[in-house]
Coordinates of C-alpha atoms in Angstrom, one line a residue:
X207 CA -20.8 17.4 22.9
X208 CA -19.8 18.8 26.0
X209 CA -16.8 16.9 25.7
X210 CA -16.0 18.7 22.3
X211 CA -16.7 22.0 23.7
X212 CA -14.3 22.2 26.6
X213 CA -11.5 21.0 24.6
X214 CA -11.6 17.0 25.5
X215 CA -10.3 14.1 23.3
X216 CA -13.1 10.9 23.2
X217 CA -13.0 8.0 21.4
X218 CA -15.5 7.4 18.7
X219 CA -17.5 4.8 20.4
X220 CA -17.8 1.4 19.1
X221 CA -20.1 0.7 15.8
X222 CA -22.8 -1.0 16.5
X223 CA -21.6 -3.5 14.1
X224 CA -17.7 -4.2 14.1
X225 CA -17.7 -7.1 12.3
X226 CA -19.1 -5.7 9.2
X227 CA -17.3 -2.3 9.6
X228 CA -13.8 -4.3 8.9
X229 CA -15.5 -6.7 6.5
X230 CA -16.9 -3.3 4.5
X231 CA -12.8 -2.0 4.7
X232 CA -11.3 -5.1 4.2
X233 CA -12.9 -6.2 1.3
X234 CA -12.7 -3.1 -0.7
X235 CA -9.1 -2.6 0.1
X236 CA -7.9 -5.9 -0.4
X237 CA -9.8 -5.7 -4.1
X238 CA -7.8 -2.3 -4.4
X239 CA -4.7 -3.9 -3.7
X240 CA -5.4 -6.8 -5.4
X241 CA -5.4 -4.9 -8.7
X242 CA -2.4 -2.6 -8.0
X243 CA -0.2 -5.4 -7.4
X244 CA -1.3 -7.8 -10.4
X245 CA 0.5 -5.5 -12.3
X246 CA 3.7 -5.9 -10.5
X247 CA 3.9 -9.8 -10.4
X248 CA 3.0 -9.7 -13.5
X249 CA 5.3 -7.1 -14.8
X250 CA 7.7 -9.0 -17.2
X251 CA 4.6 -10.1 -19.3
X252 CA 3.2 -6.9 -19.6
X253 CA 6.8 -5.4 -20.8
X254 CA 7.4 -7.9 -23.4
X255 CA 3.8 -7.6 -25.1
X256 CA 3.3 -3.3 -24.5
X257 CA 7.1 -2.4 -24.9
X258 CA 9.1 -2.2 -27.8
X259 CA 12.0 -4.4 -27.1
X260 CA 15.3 -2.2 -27.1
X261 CA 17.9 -3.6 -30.0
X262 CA 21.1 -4.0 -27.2
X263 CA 19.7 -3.7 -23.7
X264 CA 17.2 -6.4 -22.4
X265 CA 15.6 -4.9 -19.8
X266 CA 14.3 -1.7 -21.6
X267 CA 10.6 -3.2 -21.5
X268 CA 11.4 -4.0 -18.0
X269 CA 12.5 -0.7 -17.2
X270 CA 9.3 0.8 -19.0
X271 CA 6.9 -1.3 -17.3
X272 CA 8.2 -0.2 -13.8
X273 CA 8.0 3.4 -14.8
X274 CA 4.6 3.4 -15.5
X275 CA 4.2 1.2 -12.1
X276 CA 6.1 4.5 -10.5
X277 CA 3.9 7.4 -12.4
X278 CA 0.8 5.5 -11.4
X279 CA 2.8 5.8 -7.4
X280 CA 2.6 9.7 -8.9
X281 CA -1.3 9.9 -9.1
X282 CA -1.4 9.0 -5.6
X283 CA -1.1 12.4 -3.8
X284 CA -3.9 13.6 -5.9
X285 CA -5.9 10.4 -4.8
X286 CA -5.3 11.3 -1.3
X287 CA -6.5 14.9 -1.6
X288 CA -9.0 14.9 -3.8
X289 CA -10.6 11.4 -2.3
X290 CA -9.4 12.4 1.7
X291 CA -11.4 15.8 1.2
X292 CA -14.9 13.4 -0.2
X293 CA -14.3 11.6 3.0
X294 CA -14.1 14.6 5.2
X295 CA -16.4 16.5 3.6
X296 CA -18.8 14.0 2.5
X297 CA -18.3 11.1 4.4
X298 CA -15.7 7.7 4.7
X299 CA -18.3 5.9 3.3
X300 CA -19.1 7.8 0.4
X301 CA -15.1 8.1 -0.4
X302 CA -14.6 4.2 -0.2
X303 CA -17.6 3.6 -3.1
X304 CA -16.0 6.2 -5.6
X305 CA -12.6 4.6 -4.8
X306 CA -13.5 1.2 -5.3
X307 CA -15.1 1.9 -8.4
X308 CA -12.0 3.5 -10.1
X309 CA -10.4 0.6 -9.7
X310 CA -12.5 -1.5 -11.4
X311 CA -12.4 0.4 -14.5
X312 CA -9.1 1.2 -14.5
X313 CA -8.1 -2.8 -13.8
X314 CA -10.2 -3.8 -16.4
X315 CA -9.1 -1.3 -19.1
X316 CA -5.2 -2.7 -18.1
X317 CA -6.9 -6.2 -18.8
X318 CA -7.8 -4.6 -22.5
X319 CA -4.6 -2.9 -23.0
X320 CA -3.3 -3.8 -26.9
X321 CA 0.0 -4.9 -27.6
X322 CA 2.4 -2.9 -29.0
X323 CA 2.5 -5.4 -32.4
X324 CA -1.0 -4.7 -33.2
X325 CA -1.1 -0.8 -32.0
X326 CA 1.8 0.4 -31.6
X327 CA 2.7 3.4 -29.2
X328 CA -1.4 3.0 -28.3
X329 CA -0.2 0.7 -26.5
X330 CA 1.7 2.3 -23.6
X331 CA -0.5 5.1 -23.5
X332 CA -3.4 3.0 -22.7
X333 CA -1.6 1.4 -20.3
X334 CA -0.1 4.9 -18.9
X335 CA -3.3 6.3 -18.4
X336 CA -5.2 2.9 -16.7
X337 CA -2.6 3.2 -14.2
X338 CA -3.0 6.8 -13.9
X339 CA -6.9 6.2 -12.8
X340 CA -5.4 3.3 -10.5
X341 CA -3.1 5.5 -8.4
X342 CA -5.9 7.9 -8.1
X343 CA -8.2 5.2 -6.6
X344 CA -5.3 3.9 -3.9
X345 CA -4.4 7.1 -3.1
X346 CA -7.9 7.6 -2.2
X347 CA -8.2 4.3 -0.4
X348 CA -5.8 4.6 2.1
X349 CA -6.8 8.3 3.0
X350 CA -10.5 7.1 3.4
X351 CA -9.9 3.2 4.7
X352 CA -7.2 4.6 7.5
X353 CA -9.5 6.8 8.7
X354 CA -12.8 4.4 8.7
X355 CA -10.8 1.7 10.0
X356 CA -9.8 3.5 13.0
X357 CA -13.1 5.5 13.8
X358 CA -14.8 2.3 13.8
X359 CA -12.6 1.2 16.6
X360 CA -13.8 1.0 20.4
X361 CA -11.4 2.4 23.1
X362 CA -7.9 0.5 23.3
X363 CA -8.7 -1.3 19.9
X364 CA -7.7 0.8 17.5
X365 CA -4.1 -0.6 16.7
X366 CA -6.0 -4.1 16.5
X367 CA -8.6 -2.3 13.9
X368 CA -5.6 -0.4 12.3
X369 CA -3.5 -3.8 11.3
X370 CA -6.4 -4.7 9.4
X371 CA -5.3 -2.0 6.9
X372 CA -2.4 -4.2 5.8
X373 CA -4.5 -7.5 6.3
X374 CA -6.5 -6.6 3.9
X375 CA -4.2 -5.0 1.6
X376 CA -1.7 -8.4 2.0
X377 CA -4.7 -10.6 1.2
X378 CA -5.1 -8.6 -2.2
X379 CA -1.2 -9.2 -2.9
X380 CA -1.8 -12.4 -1.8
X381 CA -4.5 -13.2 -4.1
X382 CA -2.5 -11.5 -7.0
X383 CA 0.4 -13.2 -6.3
X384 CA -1.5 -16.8 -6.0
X385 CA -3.3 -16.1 -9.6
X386 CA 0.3 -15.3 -11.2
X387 CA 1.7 -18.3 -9.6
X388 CA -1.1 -20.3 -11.1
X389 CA -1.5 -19.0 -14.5
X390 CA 2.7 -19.3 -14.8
X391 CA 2.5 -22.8 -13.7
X392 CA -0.1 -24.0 -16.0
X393 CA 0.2 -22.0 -19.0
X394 CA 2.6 -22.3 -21.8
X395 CA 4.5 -19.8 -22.2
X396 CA 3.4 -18.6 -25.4
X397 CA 0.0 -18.4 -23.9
X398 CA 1.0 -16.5 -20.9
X399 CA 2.5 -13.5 -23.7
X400 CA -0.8 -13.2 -25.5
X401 CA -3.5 -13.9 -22.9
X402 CA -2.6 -15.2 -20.1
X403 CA -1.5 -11.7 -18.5
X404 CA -4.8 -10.3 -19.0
X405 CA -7.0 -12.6 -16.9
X406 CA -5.7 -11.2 -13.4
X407 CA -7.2 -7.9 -14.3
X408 CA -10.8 -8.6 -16.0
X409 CA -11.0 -10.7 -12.4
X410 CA -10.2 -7.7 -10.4
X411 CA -12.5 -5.5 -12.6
X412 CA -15.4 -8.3 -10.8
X413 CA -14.0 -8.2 -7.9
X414 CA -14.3 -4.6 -7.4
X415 CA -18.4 -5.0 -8.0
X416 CA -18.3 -7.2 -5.3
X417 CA -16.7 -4.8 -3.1
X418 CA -18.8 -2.1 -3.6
X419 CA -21.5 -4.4 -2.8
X420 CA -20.6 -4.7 0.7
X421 CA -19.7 -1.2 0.9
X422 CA -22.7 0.0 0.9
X423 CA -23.9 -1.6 4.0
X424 CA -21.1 0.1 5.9
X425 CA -21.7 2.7 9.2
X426 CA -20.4 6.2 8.4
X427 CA -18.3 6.9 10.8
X428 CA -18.0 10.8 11.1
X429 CA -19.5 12.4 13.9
X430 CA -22.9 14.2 14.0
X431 CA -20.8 17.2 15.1
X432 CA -18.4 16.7 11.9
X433 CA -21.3 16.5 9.8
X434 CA -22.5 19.6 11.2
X435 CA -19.7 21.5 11.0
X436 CA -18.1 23.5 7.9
X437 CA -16.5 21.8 5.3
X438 CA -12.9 22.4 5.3
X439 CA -11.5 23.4 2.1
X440 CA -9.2 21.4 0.0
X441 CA -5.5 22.4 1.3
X442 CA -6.7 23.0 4.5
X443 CA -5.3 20.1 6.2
X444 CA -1.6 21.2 4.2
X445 CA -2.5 25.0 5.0
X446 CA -3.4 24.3 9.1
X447 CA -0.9 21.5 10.0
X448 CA 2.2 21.7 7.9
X449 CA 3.7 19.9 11.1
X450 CA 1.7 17.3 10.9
X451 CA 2.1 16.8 7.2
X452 CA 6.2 17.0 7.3
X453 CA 5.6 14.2 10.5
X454 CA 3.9 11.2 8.0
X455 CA 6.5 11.7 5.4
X456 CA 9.1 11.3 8.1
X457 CA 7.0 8.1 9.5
X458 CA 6.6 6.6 6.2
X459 CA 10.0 7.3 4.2
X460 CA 11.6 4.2 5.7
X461 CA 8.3 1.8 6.1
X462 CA 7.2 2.5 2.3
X463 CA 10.7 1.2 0.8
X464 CA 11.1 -1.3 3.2
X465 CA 7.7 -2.4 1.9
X466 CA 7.4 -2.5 -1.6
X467 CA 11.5 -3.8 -1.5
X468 CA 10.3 -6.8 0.6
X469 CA 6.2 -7.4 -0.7
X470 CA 6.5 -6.6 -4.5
X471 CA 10.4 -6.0 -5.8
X472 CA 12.3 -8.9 -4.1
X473 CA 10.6 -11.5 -6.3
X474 CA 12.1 -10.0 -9.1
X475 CA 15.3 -9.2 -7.7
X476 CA 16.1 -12.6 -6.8
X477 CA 15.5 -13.6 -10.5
X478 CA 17.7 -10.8 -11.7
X479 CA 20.6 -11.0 -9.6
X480 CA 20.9 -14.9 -8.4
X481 CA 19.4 -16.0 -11.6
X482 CA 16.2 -18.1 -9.7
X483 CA 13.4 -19.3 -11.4
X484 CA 10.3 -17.2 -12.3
X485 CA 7.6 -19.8 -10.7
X486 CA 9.9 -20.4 -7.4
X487 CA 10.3 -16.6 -6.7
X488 CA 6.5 -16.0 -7.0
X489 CA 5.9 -19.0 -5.0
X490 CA 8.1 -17.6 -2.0
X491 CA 6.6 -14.9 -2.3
X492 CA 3.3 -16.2 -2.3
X493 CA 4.2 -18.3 1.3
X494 CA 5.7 -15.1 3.0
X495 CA 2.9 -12.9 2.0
X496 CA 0.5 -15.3 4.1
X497 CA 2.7 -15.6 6.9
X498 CA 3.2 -11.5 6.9
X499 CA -0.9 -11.0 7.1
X500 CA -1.0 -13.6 9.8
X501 CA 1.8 -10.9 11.6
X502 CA -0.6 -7.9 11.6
X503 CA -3.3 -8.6 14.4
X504 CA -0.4 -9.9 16.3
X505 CA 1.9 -6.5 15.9
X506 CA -1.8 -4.0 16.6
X507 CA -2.7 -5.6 19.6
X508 CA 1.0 -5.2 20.9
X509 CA 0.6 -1.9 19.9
X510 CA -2.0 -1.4 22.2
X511 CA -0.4 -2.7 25.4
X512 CA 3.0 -1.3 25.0
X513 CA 2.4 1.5 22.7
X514 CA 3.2 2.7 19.4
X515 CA 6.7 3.8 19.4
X516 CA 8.5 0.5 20.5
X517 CA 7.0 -1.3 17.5
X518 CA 8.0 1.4 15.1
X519 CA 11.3 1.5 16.7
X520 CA 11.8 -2.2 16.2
X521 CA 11.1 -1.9 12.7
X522 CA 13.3 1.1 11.8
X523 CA 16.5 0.1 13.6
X524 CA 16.1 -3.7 12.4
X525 CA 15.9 -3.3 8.7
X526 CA 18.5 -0.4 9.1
X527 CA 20.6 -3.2 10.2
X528 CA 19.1 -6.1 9.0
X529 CA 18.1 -5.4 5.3
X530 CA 21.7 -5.6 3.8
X531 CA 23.3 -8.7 5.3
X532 CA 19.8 -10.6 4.7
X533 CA 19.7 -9.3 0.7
X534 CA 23.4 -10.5 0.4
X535 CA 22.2 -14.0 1.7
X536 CA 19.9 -14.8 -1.5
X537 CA 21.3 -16.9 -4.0
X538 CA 19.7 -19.3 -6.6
X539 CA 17.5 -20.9 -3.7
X540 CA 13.6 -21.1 -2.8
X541 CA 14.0 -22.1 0.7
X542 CA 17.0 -19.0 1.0
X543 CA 14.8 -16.7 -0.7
X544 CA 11.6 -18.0 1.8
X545 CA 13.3 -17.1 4.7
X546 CA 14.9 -14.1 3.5
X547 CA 11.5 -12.8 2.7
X548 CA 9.7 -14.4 6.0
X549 CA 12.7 -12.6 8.5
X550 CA 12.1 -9.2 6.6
X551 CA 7.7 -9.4 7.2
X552 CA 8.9 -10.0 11.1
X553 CA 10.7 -6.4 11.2
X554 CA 7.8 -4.5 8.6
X555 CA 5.4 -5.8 10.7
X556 CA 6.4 -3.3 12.9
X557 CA 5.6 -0.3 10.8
X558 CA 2.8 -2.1 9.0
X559 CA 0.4 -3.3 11.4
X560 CA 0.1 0.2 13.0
X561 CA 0.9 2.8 10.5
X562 CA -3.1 3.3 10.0
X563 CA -2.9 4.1 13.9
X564 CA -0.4 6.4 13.8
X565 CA -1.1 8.5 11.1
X566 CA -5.3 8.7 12.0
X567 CA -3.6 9.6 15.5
X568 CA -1.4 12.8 14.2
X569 CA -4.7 14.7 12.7
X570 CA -7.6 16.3 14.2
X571 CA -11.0 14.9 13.1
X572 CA -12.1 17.6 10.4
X573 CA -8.9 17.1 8.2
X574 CA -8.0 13.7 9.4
X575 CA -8.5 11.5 5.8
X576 CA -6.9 14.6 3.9
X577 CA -4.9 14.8 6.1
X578 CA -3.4 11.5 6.0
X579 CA -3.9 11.3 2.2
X580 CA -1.7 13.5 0.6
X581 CA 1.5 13.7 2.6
X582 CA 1.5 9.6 3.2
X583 CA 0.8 9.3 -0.7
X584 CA 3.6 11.8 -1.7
X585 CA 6.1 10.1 0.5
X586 CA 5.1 6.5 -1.3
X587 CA 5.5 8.0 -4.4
X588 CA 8.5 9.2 -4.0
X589 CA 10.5 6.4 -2.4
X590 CA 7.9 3.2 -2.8
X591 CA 7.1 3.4 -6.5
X592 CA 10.2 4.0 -7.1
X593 CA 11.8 1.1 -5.5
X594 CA 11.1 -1.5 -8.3
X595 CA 12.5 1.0 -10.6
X596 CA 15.6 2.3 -8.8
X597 CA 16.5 -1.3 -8.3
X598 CA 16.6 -2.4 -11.7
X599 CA 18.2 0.8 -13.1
X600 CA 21.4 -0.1 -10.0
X601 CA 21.6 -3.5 -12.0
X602 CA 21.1 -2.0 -15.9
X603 CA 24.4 -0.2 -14.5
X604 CA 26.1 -2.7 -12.7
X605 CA 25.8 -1.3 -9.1
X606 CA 22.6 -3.5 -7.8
X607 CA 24.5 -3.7 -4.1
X608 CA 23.7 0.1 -3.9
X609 CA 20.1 -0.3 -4.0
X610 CA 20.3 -2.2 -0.4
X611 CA 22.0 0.6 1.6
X612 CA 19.6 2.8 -0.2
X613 CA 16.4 1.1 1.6
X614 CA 18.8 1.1 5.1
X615 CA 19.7 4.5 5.0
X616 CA 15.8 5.7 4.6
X617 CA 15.2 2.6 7.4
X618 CA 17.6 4.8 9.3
X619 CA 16.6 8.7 9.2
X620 CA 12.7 7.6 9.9
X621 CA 13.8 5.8 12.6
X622 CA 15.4 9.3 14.0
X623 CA 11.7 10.0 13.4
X624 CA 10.0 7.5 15.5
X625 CA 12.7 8.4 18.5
X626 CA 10.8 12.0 19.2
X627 CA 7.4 10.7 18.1
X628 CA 4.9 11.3 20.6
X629 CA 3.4 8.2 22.2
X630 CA -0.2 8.4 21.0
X631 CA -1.8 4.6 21.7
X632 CA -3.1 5.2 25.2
X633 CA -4.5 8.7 23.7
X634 CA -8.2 9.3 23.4
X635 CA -9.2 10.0 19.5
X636 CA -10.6 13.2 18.7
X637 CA -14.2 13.1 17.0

């Protein structure tokens, strides 16, 4: 307390229980995630059954189906306000149960989603507004896991606790990824088109009661003094720290396409543009999404010996670089597209393993998970939902090498962001 009053920074101290703290965060998000990307591996299924098919142009139902994956990206920033402020007014805890929740009815709802043969423009809408309620809930998660995850943390731990966001969130994809590859491998194809697609998301609507489970035997992990204090109003965080705000969108521009190119588009892109098999791209992608959470404890603890910066910096220049010449390598090759993939998780691992860090690290205490939630959620919107969609569209109009200087330029101007970012990792965290 007397700390507090004269102006010091302390770390929260260690829970009492660690272990359970990133089980509770872990396991919720990576049931979170797991339902957001089911819909992406999946997404050629989904367009050929909710879609009408367009009478010249193939990929119209492709095109659809990743423009409802990018207005879902659009619920996001209302996620991260309106689930940021439960968390800071209410609690982490309390913000990670209503969360987790969401996403269970909205995944299952997508699981009951007709076709467009038997309801016709039902159809979409049901699908439209299930992914709606889904970007609401992520939104949510991140502002509320970020900063759990990182108040949970003892002294000089907290980039180790932070890469556990994207653990997590990896094991989800990776589980997604690992059901799609299965169901496509074992199904007909026939069967895949009227049922197969559906099974993924009644699983994650199960999943998510098991998360909640665990959830509630989570440590809150706002201060006494927090609790005590006013609540701070809705825009607050925006209204207080518009510095701070404009600072994550410049940290997460680059990172956020870099991401969702590499995690959840290049499957996708590789069957578009070198012609490879459906099966074999979700299989590499499979592989590299292991190897990439394997990365993450590796690139936190790094983070807090040498700092913050350096790792951020190594990410941003490298796929600035990087991210063409390896895109232009893929041809009609598994073990090309493998180590196209596994070379790209070694640079985002950079960004990923500590961006829960960095962000908790920018805001004070009182506004930290709404902080975090709505600028960070905006700036994923904007250039991460987006990605599976501006890619295709560059294809539809026969300019799909555009879409790679696209991600490097974006690499590029956050990296001119991470150059005059303030090293933070050796920084105690205010409570």
């Amino acid at each position: 307390m007397v700390a507090i009053m004269t102006g010091m920074h302390v770390d929260s101290p260690p829970t009492r229980r660690p272990a359970r703290q990133l089980l509770a965060a872990s396991v919720g998000n990576a049931v979170e995630w797991y339902d957001w990307y089911a819909y992406t591996f999946l997404a050629t299924y989904i367009a050929d059954q909710v879609f009408p098919k367009g009478a010249d142009n193939s990929l119209v139902p492709l095109l659809s189906t990743f423009a409802v994956f990018a207005v879902g990206f659009f619920m996001r920033p209302v996620g991260g306000l309106l689930m940021g402020a439960i968390a800071d007014r209410r609690g982490r805890r309390a913000a990670l149960t209503v969360t987790i929740l969401l996403m269970g009815g909205s995944s299952l709802l997508v699981g009951l989603t007709p076709t467009y043969a038997a309801a016709g423009v039902l159809a979409p809408v049901v699908l439209v507004a299930a992914r709606l309620l889904q970007g609401l809930s992520v939104g949510g998660e991140f502002a509320a896991s970020t900063t759990f995850l990182v108040e949970s943390a003892g002294p000089g731990r907290r980039g180790l606790f932070s890469s556990f966001q994207y653990v997590s969130t990896t094991i989800g994809q990776l589980v997604a990824s690992g059901v799609a590859t299965v169901l496509v491998d074992t199904l007909s194809e026939d069967r895949m088109n009227s049922w197969g697609w559906r099974v993924p998301f009644v699983l994650g609507a199960v999943l998510s009661l098991v998360g909640f489970w665990i959830r509630q035997g989570a440590e809150e992990t706002r201060s006494a003094e927090q609790r005590r204090a006013p609540r701070p109003g809705l825009f607050e965080a925006l209204r207080r720290h518009p510095r701070e705000s404009l600072l994550i969108c410049g940290i997460t521009a680059g990172g956020t396409i870099a991401y969702y190119t590499w995690t959840s588009y290049l499957p996708t892109y590789a069957e578009l543009n070198t012609g490879l098999d459906k099966s074999d791209a979700l299989l590499a992608g499979t592989l590299s999404l292991a190897f990439f959470a394997l990365l993450q404890p590796l690139g936190g603890m790094l983070s807090d010996r040498y700092g913050r910066r350096p790792l951020l910096l190594f990410f941003g220049v490298g796929f600035a670089l990087l991210s063409v010449p390896l895109l232009h390598t893929l041809r009609d090759s598994f073990a090309v597209l493998l180590l196209v993939q596994c070379a790209g998780m070694v640079l985002l691992t950079g960004f990923t393993s500590i961006s829960a860090a960095v962000n908790a690290e920018v805001f004070p205490p009182r506004v930290r998970a709404a902080g975090i939630g709505f600028p960070y959620s905006l700036t994923v919107a904007l250039f991460g939902g987006t990605a599976p969609y501006v890619g295709t569209l560059f294809k539809d109009l026969g300019h799909s090498g555009l879409f790679l200087w696209y991600v490097a330029v974006l690499c590029l101007l956050s990296s001119l962001v991470y150059l005059r970012l303030p090293e933070t990792a050796h920084k105690e965290l205010e409570r």
